[in-house]
Every structure is written in C-alpha cells, then in structure tokens.
PDB file of C-alpha atoms in Angstrom:
ATOM      1  CA  MET A   1     -16.835   4.899  15.063  1.00 45.00           C
ATOM      2  CA  ASN A   2     -19.939   2.675  15.650  1.00 48.00           C
ATOM      3  CA  GLU A   3     -17.776   0.033  17.385  1.00 48.00           C
ATOM      4  CA  GLY A   4     -16.358   2.584  19.807  1.00 47.00           C
ATOM      5  CA  LYS A   5     -19.916   3.634  20.826  1.00 49.00           C
ATOM      6  CA  SER A   6     -20.851   0.064  21.374  1.00 51.00           C
ATOM      7  CA  MET A   7     -17.790  -0.560  23.449  1.00 51.00           C
ATOM      8  CA  THR A   8     -18.699   2.466  25.595  1.00 59.00           C
ATOM      9  CA  ALA A   9     -22.225   1.353  25.913  1.00 52.00           C
ATOM     10  CA  GLU A  10     -21.017  -2.062  27.004  1.00 56.00           C
ATOM     11  CA  LEU A  11     -18.600  -0.586  29.537  1.00 62.00           C
ATOM     12  CA  ASP A  12     -21.481   1.565  30.877  1.00 73.00           C
ATOM     13  CA  ALA A  13     -23.636  -1.425  31.433  1.00 81.00           C
ATOM     14  CA  MET A  14     -20.859  -3.388  33.256  1.00 84.00           C
ATOM     15  CA  ALA A  15     -20.101  -0.145  35.407  1.00 85.00           C
ATOM     16  CA  VAL A  16     -23.755  -0.216  36.580  1.00 85.00           C
ATOM     17  CA  ALA A  17     -24.454  -3.997  36.527  1.00 88.00           C
ATOM     18  CA  VAL A  18     -21.458  -5.016  38.631  1.00 90.00           C
ATOM     19  CA  PRO A  19     -22.312  -2.843  41.812  1.00 89.00           C
ATOM     20  CA  VAL A  20     -26.103  -3.644  41.483  1.00 89.00           C
ATOM     21  CA  ALA A  21     -25.377  -7.404  41.258  1.00 90.00           C
ATOM     22  CA  SER A  22     -23.006  -7.176  44.192  1.00 90.00           C
ATOM     23  CA  ALA A  23     -25.890  -5.491  46.292  1.00 88.00           C
ATOM     24  CA  LEU A  24     -28.418  -7.781  45.172  1.00 89.00           C
ATOM     25  CA  ALA A  25     -26.627 -10.921  45.884  1.00 90.00           C
ATOM     26  CA  ALA A  26     -25.553  -9.524  49.250  1.00 89.00           C
ATOM     27  CA  ASP A  27     -29.079  -8.713  50.068  1.00 87.00           C
ATOM     28  CA  MET A  28     -30.455 -12.153  48.998  1.00 88.00           C
ATOM     29  CA  ALA A  29     -27.644 -13.768  51.253  1.00 88.00           C
ATOM     30  CA  ARG A  30     -28.921 -11.529  54.094  1.00 87.00           C
ATOM     31  CA  GLY A  31     -32.593 -12.780  53.266  1.00 86.00           C
ATOM     32  CA  GLY A  32     -33.787  -9.735  51.624  1.00 84.00           C
ATOM     33  CA  TRP A  33     -34.958 -11.163  48.381  1.00 86.00           C
ATOM     34  CA  ALA A  34     -38.588 -10.948  49.076  1.00 85.00           C
ATOM     35  CA  SER A  35     -38.339  -7.161  49.364  1.00 83.00           C
ATOM     36  CA  LEU A  36     -36.114  -6.843  46.227  1.00 84.00           C
ATOM     37  CA  ARG A  37     -38.095  -9.118  44.122  1.00 88.00           C
ATOM     38  CA  GLY A  38     -40.943  -6.473  43.257  1.00 88.00           C
ATOM     39  CA  ALA A  39     -38.392  -3.660  42.559  1.00 87.00           C
ATOM     40  CA  LEU A  40     -36.541  -6.048  40.116  1.00 88.00           C
ATOM     41  CA  ALA A  41     -39.685  -7.133  38.477  1.00 89.00           C
ATOM     42  CA  ARG A  42     -40.691  -3.616  37.695  1.00 88.00           C
ATOM     43  CA  PHE A  43     -37.206  -3.012  36.372  1.00 87.00           C
ATOM     44  CA  LEU A  44     -37.159  -5.846  33.903  1.00 88.00           C
ATOM     45  CA  ARG A  45     -40.830  -5.096  32.821  1.00 88.00           C
ATOM     46  CA  ARG A  46     -39.822  -4.161  29.022  1.00 87.00           C
ATOM     47  CA  ASP A  47     -39.092  -7.921  28.432  1.00 86.00           C
ATOM     48  CA  GLY A  48     -42.704  -8.511  28.843  1.00 87.00           C
ATOM     49  CA  GLU A  49     -44.532 -10.513  31.627  1.00 87.00           C
ATOM     50  CA  PRO A  50     -43.672 -13.966  30.490  1.00 90.00           C
ATOM     51  CA  THR A  51     -39.832 -13.358  30.280  1.00 89.00           C
ATOM     52  CA  VAL A  52     -39.893 -11.419  33.427  1.00 90.00           C
ATOM     53  CA  GLU A  53     -41.650 -14.224  35.367  1.00 92.00           C
ATOM     54  CA  ARG A  54     -39.022 -16.783  34.034  1.00 91.00           C
ATOM     55  CA  GLN A  55     -36.244 -14.604  34.914  1.00 88.00           C
ATOM     56  CA  LEU A  56     -37.677 -14.078  38.468  1.00 90.00           C
ATOM     57  CA  GLU A  57     -38.161 -17.905  38.817  1.00 92.00           C
ATOM     58  CA  LEU A  58     -34.546 -18.599  38.088  1.00 88.00           C
ATOM     59  CA  LEU A  59     -33.704 -15.963  40.649  1.00 88.00           C
ATOM     60  CA  ASP A  60     -35.937 -17.467  43.037  1.00 91.00           C
ATOM     61  CA  THR A  61     -34.392 -20.693  42.621  1.00 91.00           C
ATOM     62  CA  ALA A  62     -30.826 -19.195  42.966  1.00 89.00           C
ATOM     63  CA  GLU A  63     -31.974 -17.475  46.109  1.00 90.00           C
ATOM     64  CA  ARG A  64     -33.342 -20.866  47.725  1.00 91.00           C
ATOM     65  CA  THR A  65     -29.849 -22.499  46.529  1.00 92.00           C
ATOM     66  CA  LEU A  66     -27.957 -19.738  48.476  1.00 90.00           C
ATOM     67  CA  ALA A  67     -30.200 -20.002  51.467  1.00 91.00           C
ATOM     68  CA  ASP A  68     -29.930 -23.808  51.596  1.00 93.00           C
ATOM     69  CA  ALA A  69     -26.138 -23.709  51.049  1.00 91.00           C
ATOM     70  CA  ALA A  70     -23.916 -25.111  53.764  1.00 93.00           C
ATOM     71  CA  GLU A  71     -21.969 -22.416  55.507  1.00 90.00           C
ATOM     72  CA  GLU A  72     -18.748 -23.454  53.950  1.00 93.00           C
ATOM     73  CA  ASP A  73     -20.194 -23.265  50.354  1.00 93.00           C
ATOM     74  CA  ARG A  74     -22.140 -20.013  50.786  1.00 91.00           C
ATOM     75  CA  ASP A  75     -19.502 -17.633  49.540  1.00 91.00           C
ATOM     76  CA  GLU A  76     -18.850 -19.592  46.464  1.00 93.00           C
ATOM     77  CA  VAL A  77     -22.612 -19.836  45.740  1.00 92.00           C
ATOM     78  CA  ARG A  78     -22.979 -16.201  46.432  1.00 92.00           C
ATOM     79  CA  ARG A  79     -20.232 -15.532  43.896  1.00 92.00           C
ATOM     80  CA  GLN A  80     -21.629 -17.435  41.339  1.00 92.00           C
ATOM     81  CA  LEU A  81     -24.994 -15.632  41.790  1.00 91.00           C
ATOM     82  CA  GLU A  82     -23.338 -12.388  41.611  1.00 92.00           C
ATOM     83  CA  GLN A  83     -21.697 -13.430  38.233  1.00 92.00           C
ATOM     84  CA  ARG A  84     -25.033 -14.519  36.988  1.00 89.00           C
ATOM     85  CA  LEU A  85     -26.773 -11.304  37.872  1.00 90.00           C
ATOM     86  CA  VAL A  86     -23.950  -9.184  36.427  1.00 91.00           C
ATOM     87  CA  LEU A  87     -24.422 -11.005  33.054  1.00 90.00           C
ATOM     88  CA  GLN A  88     -28.419 -10.806  33.332  1.00 89.00           C
ATOM     89  CA  LEU A  89     -28.440  -7.069  34.090  1.00 90.00           C
ATOM     90  CA  ALA A  90     -25.760  -6.155  31.541  1.00 90.00           C
ATOM     91  CA  ALA A  91     -27.478  -8.237  28.971  1.00 89.00           C
ATOM     92  CA  TYR A  92     -30.702  -6.053  29.831  1.00 89.00           C
ATOM     93  CA  LEU A  93     -28.794  -2.771  29.733  1.00 89.00           C
ATOM     94  CA  ASP A  94     -27.458  -3.645  26.420  1.00 89.00           C
ATOM     95  CA  ARG A  95     -30.987  -3.950  25.098  1.00 89.00           C
ATOM     96  CA  TYR A  96     -32.208  -0.878  26.851  1.00 90.00           C
ATOM     97  CA  PRO A  97     -29.413   1.236  27.600  1.00 87.00           C
ATOM     98  CA  ASP A  98     -31.864   4.257  28.616  1.00 88.00           C
ATOM     99  CA  MET A  99     -32.347   2.037  31.965  1.00 88.00           C
ATOM    100  CA  ASN A 100     -29.016   2.663  33.524  1.00 86.00           C
ATOM    101  CA  GLY A 101     -30.433   5.235  35.795  1.00 85.00           C
ATOM    102  CA  GLU A 102     -33.401   2.990  36.957  1.00 87.00           C
ATOM    103  CA  LEU A 103     -30.955   0.122  37.614  1.00 85.00           C
ATOM    104  CA  ALA A 104     -28.694   2.329  39.576  1.00 83.00           C
ATOM    105  CA  ALA A 105     -31.785   3.479  41.620  1.00 84.00           C
ATOM    106  CA  LEU A 106     -32.040  -0.281  42.841  1.00 79.00           C
ATOM    107  CA  LEU A 107     -28.788   0.328  44.883  1.00 74.00           C
ATOM    108  CA  PRO A 108     -29.354   1.082  48.583  1.00 65.00           C
ATOM    109  CA  PRO A 109     -28.543   4.704  49.068  1.00 61.00           C
ATOM    110  CA  SER A 110     -25.409   3.798  50.972  1.00 51.00           C
ATOM    111  CA  ARG A 111     -23.868   2.302  47.668  1.00 46.00           C
ATOM    112  CA  ALA A 112     -25.476   4.364  45.340  1.00 46.00           C
ATOM    113  CA  LEU A 113     -23.196   5.179  42.191  1.00 46.00           C
ATOM    114  CA  SER A 114     -23.353   8.997  42.323  1.00 43.00           C
ATOM    115  CA  SER A 115     -19.740  10.428  43.291  1.00 44.00           C
ATOM    116  CA  ALA A 116     -21.060  13.789  44.155  1.00 43.00           C
ATOM    117  CA  ASN A 117     -22.528  12.406  47.257  1.00 43.00           C
ATOM    118  CA  SER A 118     -19.515  10.409  48.154  1.00 45.00           C
ATOM    119  CA  PRO A 119     -17.189  11.696  51.058  1.00 49.00           C
ATOM    120  CA  ALA A 120     -13.797  12.914  49.819  1.00 51.00           C
ATOM    121  CA  LEU A 121     -10.674  11.879  51.364  1.00 52.00           C
ATOM    122  CA  ASN A 122      -7.808  14.319  52.324  1.00 55.00           C
ATOM    123  CA  ALA A 123      -4.779  12.795  54.015  1.00 57.00           C
ATOM    124  CA  GLN A 124      -1.892  15.142  54.790  1.00 58.00           C
ATOM    125  CA  ASN A 125       1.285  15.000  56.801  1.00 57.00           C
ATOM    126  CA  ASN A 126       0.448  11.356  57.637  1.00 58.00           C
ATOM    127  CA  ARG A 127       3.920   9.648  58.363  1.00 63.00           C
ATOM    128  CA  ASN A 128       3.956   6.052  59.476  1.00 60.00           C
ATOM    129  CA  SER A 129       0.164   5.411  58.955  1.00 58.00           C
ATOM    130  CA  GLN A 130      -1.967   3.885  56.493  1.00 56.00           C
ATOM    131  CA  ILE A 131      -5.069   5.242  54.877  1.00 58.00           C
ATOM    132  CA  VAL A 132      -7.779   2.775  53.573  1.00 58.00           C
ATOM    133  CA  GLN A 133     -10.688   4.307  51.536  1.00 56.00           C
ATOM    134  CA  ALA A 134     -13.558   1.819  50.504  1.00 54.00           C
ATOM    135  CA  SER A 135     -16.811   2.707  48.816  1.00 52.00           C
ATOM    136  CA  GLY A 136     -18.715   0.049  50.847  1.00 52.00           C
ATOM    137  CA  ASN A 137     -18.131  -2.418  53.471  1.00 54.00           C
ATOM    138  CA  LEU A 138     -14.347  -3.313  54.017  1.00 52.00           C
ATOM    139  CA  ASP A 139     -13.984  -7.056  54.771  1.00 53.00           C
ATOM    140  CA  ALA A 140     -10.852  -8.893  55.510  1.00 53.00           C
ATOM    141  CA  GLY A 141     -12.414 -12.148  55.355  1.00 54.00           C
ATOM    142  CA  SER A 142     -11.228 -14.745  57.943  1.00 57.00           C
ATOM    143  CA  GLY A 143      -7.907 -12.823  58.458  1.00 55.00           C
ATOM    144  CA  GLY A 144      -7.560  -9.353  59.450  1.00 57.00           C
ATOM    145  CA  ILE A 145      -6.111  -5.925  58.334  1.00 54.00           C
ATOM    146  CA  ASN A 146      -2.942  -5.080  60.469  1.00 51.00           C
ATOM    147  CA  TYR A 147      -0.420  -2.300  59.962  1.00 51.00           C
ATOM    148  CA  GLY A 148       2.358  -1.845  62.359  1.00 53.00           C
ATOM    149  CA  VAL A 149       0.940  -4.164  65.155  1.00 51.00           C
ATOM    150  CA  ALA A 150       1.068  -7.741  65.945  1.00 56.00           C
ATOM    151  CA  PRO A 151      -1.818  -9.828  64.300  1.00 55.00           C
ATOM    152  CA  ARG A 152      -4.668 -10.446  66.633  1.00 57.00           C
ATOM    153  CA  ASN A 153      -4.952 -13.890  68.290  1.00 61.00           C
ATOM    154  CA  PRO A 154      -7.968 -15.414  66.836  1.00 58.00           C
ATOM    155  CA  ARG A 155      -8.340 -17.647  69.955  1.00 64.00           C
ATOM    156  CA  ALA A 156      -8.304 -14.773  72.301  1.00 53.00           C
TER     157      ALA A 156
END
C-alpha cells in the first residue's frame, strides 16, 4: 500500500515539475532568467542557503550556455536544460511534497495548472474541419499546420 502512495506522489511531482520546467526553460531562452532567479531561490529555500546557492549557480551556468549557444544548437540546449529542471524540481518535490502548490505558482498565469480557469472546447456539427486545442503555444516548428489547403510556400 505504501508503494502505491509513493508512486502517486512521484507522478504528482512530475505533473507539476514538467510544465514549470518547460516555462522556466522558455523564459530563460527569452532572457527572463534574472526575474525568475529570485522566485526560484525562494521556492528552493528549504534546502538551506548553501545548497540553494549551488543550485542557482548551476542554473546560472546553464542559462549562460543557452544564451551563448549557436542558433542551430539552441533547441537542443534548451531541451537539455528543461530535462535538468524537471529532474531537479521533481527531486525537490519528492523531498518536500507540500511544496507542489508553491511550485505551480511559479507558472505564469497563462500557463497555470488549474483546469478550473481553462477554457472549455465544445465543437458541434463540424464536418470537414479540424479542431486543435492546446493549453499553451502551438508551434509547428519550421514546417506548418495545413488542413485541406496547399502547404504554404516558404519562399513567398
């Protein structure tokens, strides 16, 4: 029975850590690390000042690596940073499970985890159409999203 509770706690930690890590990595990529650093330091406070400072130093280095990365390498560097953040945040939540709400509060309001504030989708009588619902930005990468129309000409 104890094993089931442990698994649930780990899944809960990951459910919070993944979107927060994604938001943090995205903000770091946009140059917003300075404004996030203090909030993350306050969140990590339970580990004690020396440990928090070491974690922040590592994240400072990761942010500089991301900022200095060549354009063609930025997506990969960001992905690695995001994975690192997921592991770091999930491990912290494993130690301090009561911090889930505080970590979720680090998300920008537009990416908050609450489904109560999320818009509902209701599509009726939609023939020959496509519905796309995303709880964040929808990015098709370097391609595009086309449905029933010719692909756009990237040189146009």
